[in-house]
């Protein structure tokens, strides 16, 4: 691996894929993709959520990472990877926490994925998948992403990692 790392330093990073996944400790991008160091540019956050593009002076860590991947690294693919048994999605079905205002506000990014307020395991799985599609669609609010997708030099993907089966499903926005 020493030679690999030396090459990474000499050539700089040139990942072909932005992997935007959940911060859940059971979701490990490099293991899921069999990637080596330098293969993926990784952003992880609670719920693998994408905020809408905002042209203000706020602090936007996830948004900055998306722009860096699209504009500077010029990745060819962006993967939004959600997973089964997601605590962020489960939290959408629980009462709001007054002691966690940032988390509560952040989770609102997934709220449109909820189709039935009744918490069942089936509704949780469906909401997890719908949230992934929602985040893929929200990527298109970023001008740098939308323009590259329209030119055909950037592809967006929604993945659903079924933890208990160890498999990844590709999601289609239409279905």
Tab-separated table of N, CA and C in Angstrom:
chain	number	residue	atom	x	y	z
A	1	UNK	N	0.807	-1.205	0.000
A	1	UNK	CA	0.000	0.000	0.000
A	1	UNK	C	0.850	1.269	0.000
A	2	UNK	N	2.084	1.152	0.449
A	2	UNK	CA	2.947	2.331	0.513
A	2	UNK	C	3.056	3.009	-0.853
A	3	UNK	N	3.243	2.217	-1.893
A	3	UNK	CA	3.346	2.782	-3.245
A	3	UNK	C	2.046	3.479	-3.648
A	4	UNK	N	0.923	2.866	-3.279
A	4	UNK	CA	-0.377	3.456	-3.585
A	4	UNK	C	-0.513	4.822	-2.924
A	5	UNK	N	-0.162	4.908	-1.647
A	5	UNK	CA	-0.269	6.174	-0.932
A	5	UNK	C	0.708	7.206	-1.480
A	6	UNK	N	1.884	6.785	-1.859
A	6	UNK	CA	2.854	7.720	-2.437
A	6	UNK	C	2.332	8.280	-3.757
A	7	UNK	N	1.693	7.440	-4.552
A	7	UNK	CA	1.110	7.894	-5.808
A	7	UNK	C	-0.029	8.877	-5.545
A	8	UNK	N	-0.842	8.608	-4.516
A	8	UNK	CA	-1.943	9.515	-4.168
A	8	UNK	C	-1.424	10.896	-3.786
A	9	UNK	N	-0.299	10.928	-3.089
A	9	UNK	CA	0.281	12.211	-2.698
A	9	UNK	C	0.863	12.910	-3.927
A	10	UNK	N	1.580	12.180	-4.745
A	10	UNK	CA	2.233	12.768	-5.917
A	10	UNK	C	1.222	13.268	-6.952
A	11	UNK	N	0.162	12.500	-7.175
A	11	UNK	CA	-0.809	12.839	-8.216
A	11	UNK	C	-2.002	13.629	-7.693
A	12	UNK	N	-2.195	13.655	-6.399
A	12	UNK	CA	-3.361	14.315	-5.822
A	12	UNK	C	-4.581	13.412	-5.935
A	13	UNK	N	-5.649	13.834	-5.310
A	13	UNK	CA	-6.851	13.001	-5.366
A	13	UNK	C	-7.585	13.210	-6.682
A	14	UNK	N	-8.075	12.131	-7.236
A	14	UNK	CA	-8.828	12.159	-8.481
A	14	UNK	C	-9.967	11.141	-8.418
A	15	UNK	N	-10.807	11.225	-7.383
A	15	UNK	CA	-11.904	10.255	-7.287
A	15	UNK	C	-12.907	10.461	-8.419
A	16	UNK	N	-13.502	9.382	-8.849
A	16	UNK	CA	-14.504	9.484	-9.913
A	16	UNK	C	-15.916	9.588	-9.346
A	17	UNK	N	-16.064	9.343	-8.034
A	17	UNK	CA	-17.397	9.265	-7.435
A	17	UNK	C	-17.465	10.038	-6.124
A	18	UNK	N	-18.543	10.797	-5.973
A	18	UNK	CA	-18.909	11.365	-4.679
A	18	UNK	C	-19.887	10.388	-4.051
A	19	UNK	N	-19.573	9.908	-2.878
A	19	UNK	CA	-20.434	9.010	-2.118
A	19	UNK	C	-20.988	9.825	-0.958
A	20	UNK	N	-22.284	10.118	-0.990
A	20	UNK	CA	-22.926	10.862	0.084
A	20	UNK	C	-23.785	9.871	0.858
A	21	UNK	N	-23.313	9.515	2.042
A	21	UNK	CA	-23.976	8.483	2.826
A	21	UNK	C	-24.301	8.925	4.230
A	22	UNK	N	-25.013	8.066	4.902
A	22	UNK	CA	-25.407	8.316	6.284
A	22	UNK	C	-24.200	8.161	7.215
A	23	UNK	N	-24.209	8.917	8.290
A	23	UNK	CA	-23.147	8.837	9.286
A	23	UNK	C	-23.261	7.592	10.165
A	24	UNK	N	-24.305	6.804	9.983
A	24	UNK	CA	-24.510	5.576	10.750
A	24	UNK	C	-23.236	4.721	10.706
A	25	UNK	N	-22.811	4.233	11.856
A	25	UNK	CA	-21.557	3.478	11.943
A	25	UNK	C	-21.595	2.152	11.193
A	26	UNK	N	-22.787	1.695	10.826
A	26	UNK	CA	-22.904	0.429	10.088
A	26	UNK	C	-22.755	0.615	8.586
A	27	UNK	N	-22.701	1.855	8.130
A	27	UNK	CA	-22.555	2.162	6.709
A	27	UNK	C	-21.114	2.599	6.475
A	28	UNK	N	-20.333	1.746	5.825
A	28	UNK	CA	-18.912	2.019	5.601
A	28	UNK	C	-18.680	2.056	4.084
A	29	UNK	N	-18.579	3.268	3.519
A	29	UNK	CA	-18.504	3.404	2.061
A	29	UNK	C	-17.440	2.545	1.384
A	30	UNK	N	-16.235	2.527	1.927
A	30	UNK	CA	-15.156	1.770	1.292
A	30	UNK	C	-15.445	0.275	1.261
A	31	UNK	N	-16.068	-0.250	2.318
A	31	UNK	CA	-16.423	-1.667	2.328
A	31	UNK	C	-17.563	-1.969	1.363
A	32	UNK	N	-18.559	-1.080	1.310
A	32	UNK	CA	-19.697	-1.294	0.420
A	32	UNK	C	-19.290	-1.307	-1.046
A	33	UNK	N	-18.298	-0.517	-1.389
A	33	UNK	CA	-17.910	-0.359	-2.786
A	33	UNK	C	-16.605	-1.047	-3.146
A	34	UNK	N	-15.952	-1.660	-2.166
A	34	UNK	CA	-14.618	-2.254	-2.374
A	34	UNK	C	-13.641	-1.211	-2.916
A	35	UNK	N	-13.741	-0.002	-2.417
A	35	UNK	CA	-12.910	1.105	-2.884
A	35	UNK	C	-11.584	1.147	-2.134
A	36	UNK	N	-10.596	1.639	-2.816
A	36	UNK	CA	-9.289	1.905	-2.224
A	36	UNK	C	-9.211	3.388	-1.869
A	37	UNK	N	-8.292	3.767	-1.009
A	37	UNK	CA	-8.115	5.194	-0.737
A	37	UNK	C	-7.890	5.948	-2.055
A	38	UNK	N	-8.584	7.053	-2.197
A	38	UNK	CA	-8.485	7.853	-3.407
A	38	UNK	C	-9.587	7.598	-4.416
A	39	UNK	N	-10.348	6.512	-4.250
A	39	UNK	CA	-11.407	6.172	-5.209
A	39	UNK	C	-12.685	6.979	-5.004
A	40	UNK	N	-12.997	7.315	-3.756
A	40	UNK	CA	-14.254	7.987	-3.423
A	40	UNK	C	-13.985	9.311	-2.719
A	41	UNK	N	-14.791	10.307	-3.037
A	41	UNK	CA	-14.865	11.510	-2.230
A	41	UNK	C	-16.108	11.302	-1.381
A	42	UNK	N	-15.985	11.349	-0.062
A	42	UNK	CA	-17.064	10.924	0.824
A	42	UNK	C	-17.588	12.092	1.666
A	43	UNK	N	-18.906	12.211	1.675
A	43	UNK	CA	-19.608	13.115	2.591
A	43	UNK	C	-20.565	12.235	3.379
A	44	UNK	N	-20.509	12.343	4.692
A	44	UNK	CA	-21.438	11.594	5.533
A	44	UNK	C	-22.127	12.567	6.473
A	45	UNK	N	-23.419	12.375	6.644
A	45	UNK	CA	-24.168	13.191	7.591
A	45	UNK	C	-25.351	12.378	8.112
A	46	UNK	N	-26.045	12.922	9.075
A	46	UNK	CA	-27.202	12.258	9.654
A	46	UNK	C	-28.280	12.119	8.573
A	47	UNK	N	-28.600	10.890	8.215
A	47	UNK	CA	-29.678	10.613	7.280
A	47	UNK	C	-29.336	10.721	5.812
A	48	UNK	N	-28.055	10.885	5.465
A	48	UNK	CA	-27.629	11.058	4.063
A	48	UNK	C	-28.493	12.089	3.336
A	49	UNK	N	-28.649	13.247	3.979
A	49	UNK	CA	-29.553	14.269	3.466
A	49	UNK	C	-28.811	15.332	2.663
A	50	UNK	N	-29.504	15.867	1.673
A	50	UNK	CA	-28.986	16.934	0.823
A	50	UNK	C	-29.851	18.168	1.044
A	51	UNK	N	-29.264	19.246	1.533
A	51	UNK	CA	-30.050	20.465	1.679
A	51	UNK	C	-30.279	21.080	0.300
A	52	UNK	N	-31.330	21.872	0.141
A	52	UNK	CA	-31.495	22.559	-1.144
A	52	UNK	C	-30.381	23.589	-1.309
A	53	UNK	N	-30.039	23.885	-2.546
A	53	UNK	CA	-29.031	24.898	-2.820
A	53	UNK	C	-29.507	26.239	-2.264
A	54	UNK	N	-28.625	26.916	-1.554
A	54	UNK	CA	-28.918	28.248	-1.013
A	54	UNK	C	-27.723	29.145	-1.299
A	55	UNK	N	-27.972	30.270	-1.931
A	55	UNK	CA	-26.901	31.203	-2.276
A	55	UNK	C	-26.802	32.290	-1.209
A	56	UNK	N	-26.547	31.882	0.020
A	56	UNK	CA	-26.397	32.852	1.100
A	56	UNK	C	-25.025	32.673	1.745
A	57	UNK	N	-24.771	33.432	2.776
A	57	UNK	CA	-23.458	33.411	3.414
A	57	UNK	C	-23.404	32.468	4.613
A	58	UNK	N	-24.352	31.543	4.712
A	58	UNK	CA	-24.366	30.615	5.841
A	58	UNK	C	-23.269	29.574	5.734
A	59	UNK	N	-23.171	28.772	6.752
A	59	UNK	CA	-22.211	27.670	6.762
A	59	UNK	C	-22.910	26.432	6.219
A	60	UNK	N	-22.433	25.920	5.117
A	60	UNK	CA	-23.092	24.828	4.418
A	60	UNK	C	-22.086	23.721	4.115
A	61	UNK	N	-21.783	22.893	5.098
A	61	UNK	CA	-20.766	21.856	4.934
A	61	UNK	C	-21.092	20.848	3.853
A	62	UNK	N	-22.294	20.291	3.886
A	62	UNK	CA	-22.670	19.303	2.874
A	62	UNK	C	-22.702	19.952	1.497
A	63	UNK	N	-23.254	21.140	1.409
A	63	UNK	CA	-23.323	21.846	0.131
A	63	UNK	C	-21.928	22.157	-0.409
A	64	UNK	N	-21.017	22.564	0.457
A	64	UNK	CA	-19.644	22.842	0.029
A	64	UNK	C	-18.993	21.579	-0.520
A	65	UNK	N	-19.238	20.448	0.119
A	65	UNK	CA	-18.682	19.186	-0.359
A	65	UNK	C	-19.227	18.796	-1.723
A	66	UNK	N	-20.523	19.021	-1.931
A	66	UNK	CA	-21.144	18.721	-3.228
A	66	UNK	C	-20.519	19.597	-4.309
A	67	UNK	N	-20.394	20.886	-4.029
A	67	UNK	CA	-19.784	21.792	-5.007
A	67	UNK	C	-18.334	21.417	-5.295
A	68	UNK	N	-17.577	21.085	-4.266
A	68	UNK	CA	-16.176	20.706	-4.451
A	68	UNK	C	-16.065	19.475	-5.347
A	69	UNK	N	-16.912	18.485	-5.092
A	69	UNK	CA	-16.888	17.261	-5.894
A	69	UNK	C	-17.270	17.542	-7.346
A	70	UNK	N	-18.301	18.368	-7.550
A	70	UNK	CA	-18.790	18.630	-8.906
A	70	UNK	C	-17.879	19.570	-9.684
A	71	UNK	N	-17.384	20.621	-9.039
A	71	UNK	CA	-16.635	21.659	-9.746
A	71	UNK	C	-15.128	21.457	-9.754
A	72	UNK	N	-14.564	21.088	-8.619
A	72	UNK	CA	-13.107	20.966	-8.512
A	72	UNK	C	-12.643	19.567	-8.904
A	73	UNK	N	-13.243	18.550	-8.309
A	73	UNK	CA	-12.841	17.177	-8.601
A	73	UNK	C	-13.451	16.652	-9.901
A	74	UNK	N	-14.548	17.264	-10.329
A	74	UNK	CA	-15.257	16.856	-11.546
A	74	UNK	C	-15.572	15.357	-11.555
A	75	UNK	N	-16.160	14.892	-10.438
A	75	UNK	CA	-16.549	13.483	-10.359
A	75	UNK	C	-17.526	13.153	-11.475
A	76	UNK	N	-17.577	11.911	-11.852
A	76	UNK	CA	-18.459	11.451	-12.927
A	76	UNK	C	-19.784	10.906	-12.389
A	77	UNK	N	-19.792	10.513	-11.108
A	77	UNK	CA	-20.976	9.926	-10.488
A	77	UNK	C	-21.155	10.488	-9.085
A	78	UNK	N	-22.422	10.672	-8.702
A	78	UNK	CA	-22.763	10.996	-7.317
A	78	UNK	C	-23.746	9.939	-6.847
A	79	UNK	N	-23.396	9.282	-5.749
A	79	UNK	CA	-24.237	8.252	-5.143
A	79	UNK	C	-24.791	8.786	-3.831
A	80	UNK	N	-26.111	8.747	-3.698
A	80	UNK	CA	-26.754	8.991	-2.403
A	80	UNK	C	-27.077	7.613	-1.854
A	81	UNK	N	-26.466	7.260	-0.717
A	81	UNK	CA	-26.643	5.923	-0.156
A	81	UNK	C	-27.338	5.998	1.198
A	82	UNK	N	-28.582	5.540	1.207
A	82	UNK	CA	-29.326	5.398	2.455
A	82	UNK	C	-29.314	3.938	2.861
A	83	UNK	N	-30.010	3.624	3.923
A	83	UNK	CA	-29.937	2.247	4.423
A	83	UNK	C	-31.164	1.885	5.251
A	84	UNK	N	-31.319	0.587	5.447
A	84	UNK	CA	-32.398	0.077	6.289
A	84	UNK	C	-32.096	0.391	7.759
A	85	UNK	N	-33.139	0.476	8.539
A	85	UNK	CA	-33.033	0.699	9.987
A	85	UNK	C	-32.322	2.017	10.311
A	86	UNK	N	-32.653	3.043	9.540
A	86	UNK	CA	-32.027	4.360	9.691
A	86	UNK	C	-32.644	5.110	10.869
A	87	UNK	N	-31.818	5.489	11.811
A	87	UNK	CA	-32.286	6.224	12.976
A	87	UNK	C	-32.825	7.601	12.629
A	88	UNK	N	-32.268	8.225	11.610
A	88	UNK	CA	-32.759	9.547	11.202
A	88	UNK	C	-34.186	9.451	10.681
A	89	UNK	N	-34.459	8.449	9.878
A	89	UNK	CA	-35.812	8.274	9.343
A	89	UNK	C	-36.768	7.887	10.470
A	90	UNK	N	-36.326	7.013	11.366
A	90	UNK	CA	-37.163	6.635	12.512
A	90	UNK	C	-37.517	7.872	13.345
A	91	UNK	N	-36.582	8.801	13.463
A	91	UNK	CA	-36.816	10.011	14.257
A	91	UNK	C	-37.936	10.874	13.676
A	92	UNK	N	-38.216	10.736	12.380
A	92	UNK	CA	-39.314	11.483	11.773
A	92	UNK	C	-40.671	11.066	12.332
A	93	UNK	N	-40.724	9.872	12.883
A	93	UNK	CA	-41.971	9.325	13.421
A	93	UNK	C	-42.082	9.518	14.936
A	94	UNK	N	-41.104	10.174	15.538
A	94	UNK	CA	-41.085	10.386	16.989
A	94	UNK	C	-41.401	11.851	17.300
A	95	UNK	N	-41.757	12.138	18.539
A	95	UNK	CA	-41.985	13.539	18.914
A	95	UNK	C	-40.691	14.350	18.752
A	96	UNK	N	-40.838	15.630	18.420
A	96	UNK	CA	-39.677	16.507	18.266
A	96	UNK	C	-38.943	16.653	19.590
A	97	UNK	N	-37.635	16.769	19.504
A	97	UNK	CA	-36.808	16.951	20.698
A	97	UNK	C	-36.483	18.424	20.866
A	98	UNK	N	-36.858	18.968	21.983
A	98	UNK	CA	-36.559	20.371	22.263
A	98	UNK	C	-35.096	20.626	22.548
A	99	UNK	N	-34.371	19.594	22.976
A	99	UNK	CA	-32.964	19.771	23.322
A	99	UNK	C	-32.032	19.519	22.140
A	100	UNK	N	-32.567	19.317	20.949
A	100	UNK	CA	-31.744	19.059	19.768
A	100	UNK	C	-32.261	19.867	18.570
A	101	UNK	N	-32.186	21.196	18.650
A	101	UNK	CA	-32.766	22.019	17.585
A	101	UNK	C	-32.099	21.832	16.219
A	102	UNK	N	-30.793	21.613	16.206
A	102	UNK	CA	-30.108	21.433	14.927
A	102	UNK	C	-30.521	20.118	14.268
A	103	UNK	N	-30.589	19.070	15.057
A	103	UNK	CA	-31.003	17.772	14.531
A	103	UNK	C	-32.454	17.842	14.034
A	104	UNK	N	-33.316	18.451	14.822
A	104	UNK	CA	-34.722	18.566	14.446
A	104	UNK	C	-34.870	19.312	13.127
A	105	UNK	N	-34.178	20.415	12.987
A	105	UNK	CA	-34.240	21.217	11.747
A	105	UNK	C	-33.661	20.423	10.579
A	106	UNK	N	-32.538	19.745	10.790
A	106	UNK	CA	-31.884	18.967	9.725
A	106	UNK	C	-32.809	17.874	9.200
A	107	UNK	N	-33.485	17.185	10.097
A	107	UNK	CA	-34.351	16.076	9.685
A	107	UNK	C	-35.552	16.530	8.862
A	108	UNK	N	-35.886	17.813	8.921
A	108	UNK	CA	-36.973	18.327	8.087
A	108	UNK	C	-36.677	18.130	6.601
A	109	UNK	N	-35.397	17.971	6.261
A	109	UNK	CA	-35.026	17.723	4.864
A	109	UNK	C	-35.575	16.390	4.353
A	110	UNK	N	-35.897	15.486	5.256
A	110	UNK	CA	-36.446	14.178	4.866
A	110	UNK	C	-37.955	14.104	5.050
A	111	UNK	N	-38.545	15.074	5.705
A	111	UNK	CA	-39.979	15.035	6.024
A	111	UNK	C	-40.873	14.772	4.801
A	112	UNK	N	-40.603	15.341	3.615
A	112	UNK	CA	-41.477	15.069	2.466
A	112	UNK	C	-41.517	13.593	2.043
A	113	UNK	N	-40.574	12.792	2.520
A	113	UNK	CA	-40.553	11.365	2.175
A	113	UNK	C	-41.572	10.560	2.978
A	114	UNK	N	-42.056	11.120	4.072
A	114	UNK	CA	-43.034	10.423	4.914
A	114	UNK	C	-44.383	10.415	4.197
A	115	UNK	N	-44.933	9.214	3.984
A	115	UNK	CA	-46.211	9.128	3.286
A	115	UNK	C	-47.348	8.711	4.205
A	116	UNK	N	-47.019	8.152	5.343
A	116	UNK	CA	-48.034	7.712	6.297
A	116	UNK	C	-47.470	7.961	7.690
A	117	UNK	N	-48.172	8.727	8.491
A	117	UNK	CA	-47.682	9.100	9.822
A	117	UNK	C	-47.622	7.924	10.797
A	118	UNK	N	-48.238	6.810	10.445
A	118	UNK	CA	-48.224	5.642	11.323
A	118	UNK	C	-46.880	4.916	11.182
A	119	UNK	N	-46.173	4.751	12.306
A	119	UNK	CA	-44.868	4.103	12.253
A	119	UNK	C	-45.024	2.585	12.268
A	120	UNK	N	-44.769	1.993	11.131
A	120	UNK	CA	-44.682	0.540	11.006
A	120	UNK	C	-43.347	0.246	10.340
A	121	UNK	N	-42.888	-0.988	10.448
A	121	UNK	CA	-41.618	-1.334	9.799
A	121	UNK	C	-41.709	-1.145	8.290
A	122	UNK	N	-42.848	-1.461	7.701
A	122	UNK	CA	-43.023	-1.277	6.264
A	122	UNK	C	-42.962	0.210	5.906
A	123	UNK	N	-43.627	1.054	6.679
A	123	UNK	CA	-43.581	2.496	6.411
A	123	UNK	C	-42.170	3.052	6.574
A	124	UNK	N	-41.441	2.549	7.562
A	124	UNK	CA	-40.057	2.994	7.747
A	124	UNK	C	-39.206	2.646	6.528
A	125	UNK	N	-39.307	1.418	6.036
A	125	UNK	CA	-38.513	1.001	4.870
A	125	UNK	C	-38.885	1.845	3.645
A	126	UNK	N	-40.175	2.064	3.446
A	126	UNK	CA	-40.621	2.859	2.300
A	126	UNK	C	-40.158	4.311	2.422
A	127	UNK	N	-40.200	4.857	3.625
A	127	UNK	CA	-39.749	6.234	3.834
A	127	UNK	C	-38.246	6.342	3.624
A	128	UNK	N	-37.487	5.349	4.075
A	128	UNK	CA	-36.035	5.344	3.842
A	128	UNK	C	-35.734	5.424	2.349
A	129	UNK	N	-36.437	4.615	1.570
A	129	UNK	CA	-36.199	4.605	0.122
A	129	UNK	C	-36.670	5.903	-0.530
A	130	UNK	N	-37.836	6.374	-0.127
A	130	UNK	CA	-38.349	7.630	-0.699
A	130	UNK	C	-37.422	8.794	-0.377
A	131	UNK	N	-36.828	8.789	0.794
A	131	UNK	CA	-35.907	9.861	1.161
A	131	UNK	C	-34.678	9.865	0.250
A	132	UNK	N	-34.178	8.707	-0.098
A	132	UNK	CA	-33.024	8.639	-1.000
A	132	UNK	C	-33.363	9.299	-2.335
A	133	UNK	N	-34.510	8.947	-2.890
A	133	UNK	CA	-34.937	9.528	-4.169
A	133	UNK	C	-35.098	11.046	-4.027
A	134	UNK	N	-35.669	11.493	-2.919
A	134	UNK	CA	-35.834	12.925	-2.657
A	134	UNK	C	-34.473	13.629	-2.653
A	135	UNK	N	-33.482	13.015	-2.031
A	135	UNK	CA	-32.153	13.639	-1.955
A	135	UNK	C	-31.494	13.679	-3.335
A	136	UNK	N	-31.671	12.623	-4.121
A	136	UNK	CA	-31.135	12.626	-5.492
A	136	UNK	C	-31.766	13.767	-6.277
A	137	UNK	N	-33.071	13.926	-6.160
A	137	UNK	CA	-33.759	15.017	-6.858
A	137	UNK	C	-33.273	16.376	-6.366
A	138	UNK	N	-33.007	16.488	-5.065
A	138	UNK	CA	-32.566	17.761	-4.500
A	138	UNK	C	-31.167	18.139	-4.989
A	139	UNK	N	-30.359	17.161	-5.358
A	139	UNK	CA	-29.048	17.480	-5.927
A	139	UNK	C	-29.177	18.384	-7.148
A	140	UNK	N	-30.273	18.247	-7.871
A	140	UNK	CA	-30.469	19.032	-9.082
A	140	UNK	C	-30.759	20.509	-8.800
A	141	UNK	N	-30.940	20.887	-7.523
A	141	UNK	CA	-31.087	22.304	-7.187
A	141	UNK	C	-29.733	23.008	-7.196
A	142	UNK	N	-28.658	22.244	-7.229
A	142	UNK	CA	-27.312	22.808	-7.290
A	142	UNK	C	-26.979	23.084	-8.754
A	143	UNK	N	-26.755	24.350	-9.117
A	143	UNK	CA	-26.467	24.657	-10.522
A	143	UNK	C	-25.302	23.843	-11.088
A	144	UNK	N	-24.243	23.668	-10.302
A	144	UNK	CA	-23.073	22.925	-10.791
A	144	UNK	C	-23.411	21.463	-11.082
A	145	UNK	N	-24.320	20.895	-10.334
A	145	UNK	CA	-24.741	19.506	-10.560
A	145	UNK	C	-25.703	19.448	-11.742
A	146	UNK	N	-26.732	20.287	-11.712
A	146	UNK	CA	-27.747	20.270	-12.774
A	146	UNK	C	-27.116	20.459	-14.156
A	147	UNK	N	-26.212	21.437	-14.278
A	147	UNK	CA	-25.583	21.717	-15.574
A	147	UNK	C	-24.787	20.521	-16.081
A	148	UNK	N	-24.060	19.866	-15.201
A	148	UNK	CA	-23.260	18.707	-15.621
A	148	UNK	C	-24.142	17.512	-15.962
A	149	UNK	N	-25.239	17.335	-15.227
A	149	UNK	CA	-26.177	16.256	-15.545
A	149	UNK	C	-26.790	16.509	-16.917
A	150	UNK	N	-27.204	17.746	-17.157
A	150	UNK	CA	-27.815	18.094	-18.447
A	150	UNK	C	-26.844	17.911	-19.609
A	151	UNK	N	-25.547	18.153	-19.375
A	151	UNK	CA	-24.529	17.941	-20.417
A	151	UNK	C	-24.212	16.463	-20.612
A	152	UNK	N	-24.612	15.636	-19.643
A	152	UNK	CA	-24.360	14.199	-19.746
A	152	UNK	C	-23.012	13.753	-19.214
A	153	UNK	N	-22.337	14.616	-18.437
A	153	UNK	CA	-21.041	14.194	-17.896
A	153	UNK	C	-21.064	13.966	-16.382
A	154	UNK	N	-22.272	13.851	-15.821
A	154	UNK	CA	-22.429	13.506	-14.407
A	154	UNK	C	-23.701	12.677	-14.263
A	155	UNK	N	-23.589	11.549	-13.586
A	155	UNK	CA	-24.745	10.672	-13.347
A	155	UNK	C	-25.055	10.635	-11.861
A	156	UNK	N	-26.339	10.652	-11.529
A	156	UNK	CA	-26.796	10.588	-10.142
A	156	UNK	C	-27.393	9.211	-9.877
A	157	UNK	N	-27.095	8.666	-8.683
A	157	UNK	CA	-27.544	7.320	-8.332
A	157	UNK	C	-28.113	7.314	-6.915
A	158	UNK	N	-29.186	6.563	-6.712
A	158	UNK	CA	-29.745	6.343	-5.384
A	158	UNK	C	-29.557	4.890	-4.995
A	159	UNK	N	-28.857	4.666	-3.894
A	159	UNK	CA	-28.613	3.299	-3.399
A	159	UNK	C	-29.293	3.111	-2.059
A	160	UNK	N	-29.845	1.918	-1.865
A	160	UNK	CA	-30.446	1.539	-0.594
A	160	UNK	C	-29.713	0.305	-0.088
A	161	UNK	N	-28.962	0.487	0.992
A	161	UNK	CA	-28.178	-0.593	1.591
A	161	UNK	C	-29.052	-1.321	2.610
A	162	UNK	N	-29.327	-2.587	2.341
A	162	UNK	CA	-30.121	-3.418	3.244
A	162	UNK	C	-29.121	-4.061	4.214
A	163	UNK	N	-28.983	-3.487	5.371
A	163	UNK	CA	-27.949	-3.890	6.324
A	163	UNK	C	-28.030	-5.379	6.654
A	164	UNK	N	-29.241	-5.850	6.968
A	164	UNK	CA	-29.379	-7.230	7.430
A	164	UNK	C	-29.097	-8.263	6.342
A	165	UNK	N	-29.096	-7.837	5.089
A	165	UNK	CA	-28.801	-8.755	3.980
A	165	UNK	C	-27.428	-8.489	3.360
A	166	UNK	N	-26.843	-7.357	3.705
A	166	UNK	CA	-25.548	-7.012	3.140
A	166	UNK	C	-25.600	-6.757	1.642
A	167	UNK	N	-26.730	-6.258	1.154
A	167	UNK	CA	-26.815	-5.984	-0.282
A	167	UNK	C	-27.296	-4.566	-0.530
A	168	UNK	N	-26.988	-4.070	-1.719
A	168	UNK	CA	-27.327	-2.712	-2.115
A	168	UNK	C	-28.299	-2.765	-3.287
A	169	UNK	N	-29.390	-2.012	-3.171
A	169	UNK	CA	-30.371	-1.920	-4.245
A	169	UNK	C	-30.257	-0.547	-4.905
A	170	UNK	N	-30.323	-0.531	-6.233
A	170	UNK	CA	-30.386	0.730	-6.966
A	170	UNK	C	-31.828	1.164	-7.057
A	171	UNK	N	-32.107	2.437	-6.786
A	171	UNK	CA	-33.471	2.937	-6.803
A	171	UNK	C	-33.717	3.785	-8.044
A	172	UNK	N	-34.910	3.661	-8.597
A	172	UNK	CA	-35.353	4.462	-9.726
A	172	UNK	C	-36.348	5.496	-9.222
A	173	UNK	N	-36.139	6.745	-9.585
A	173	UNK	CA	-37.024	7.821	-9.101
A	173	UNK	C	-38.466	7.598	-9.541
A	174	UNK	N	-38.665	7.045	-10.730
A	174	UNK	CA	-40.023	6.861	-11.240
A	174	UNK	C	-40.825	5.833	-10.445
A	175	UNK	N	-40.159	4.818	-9.939
A	175	UNK	CA	-40.891	3.751	-9.235
A	175	UNK	C	-40.676	3.813	-7.742
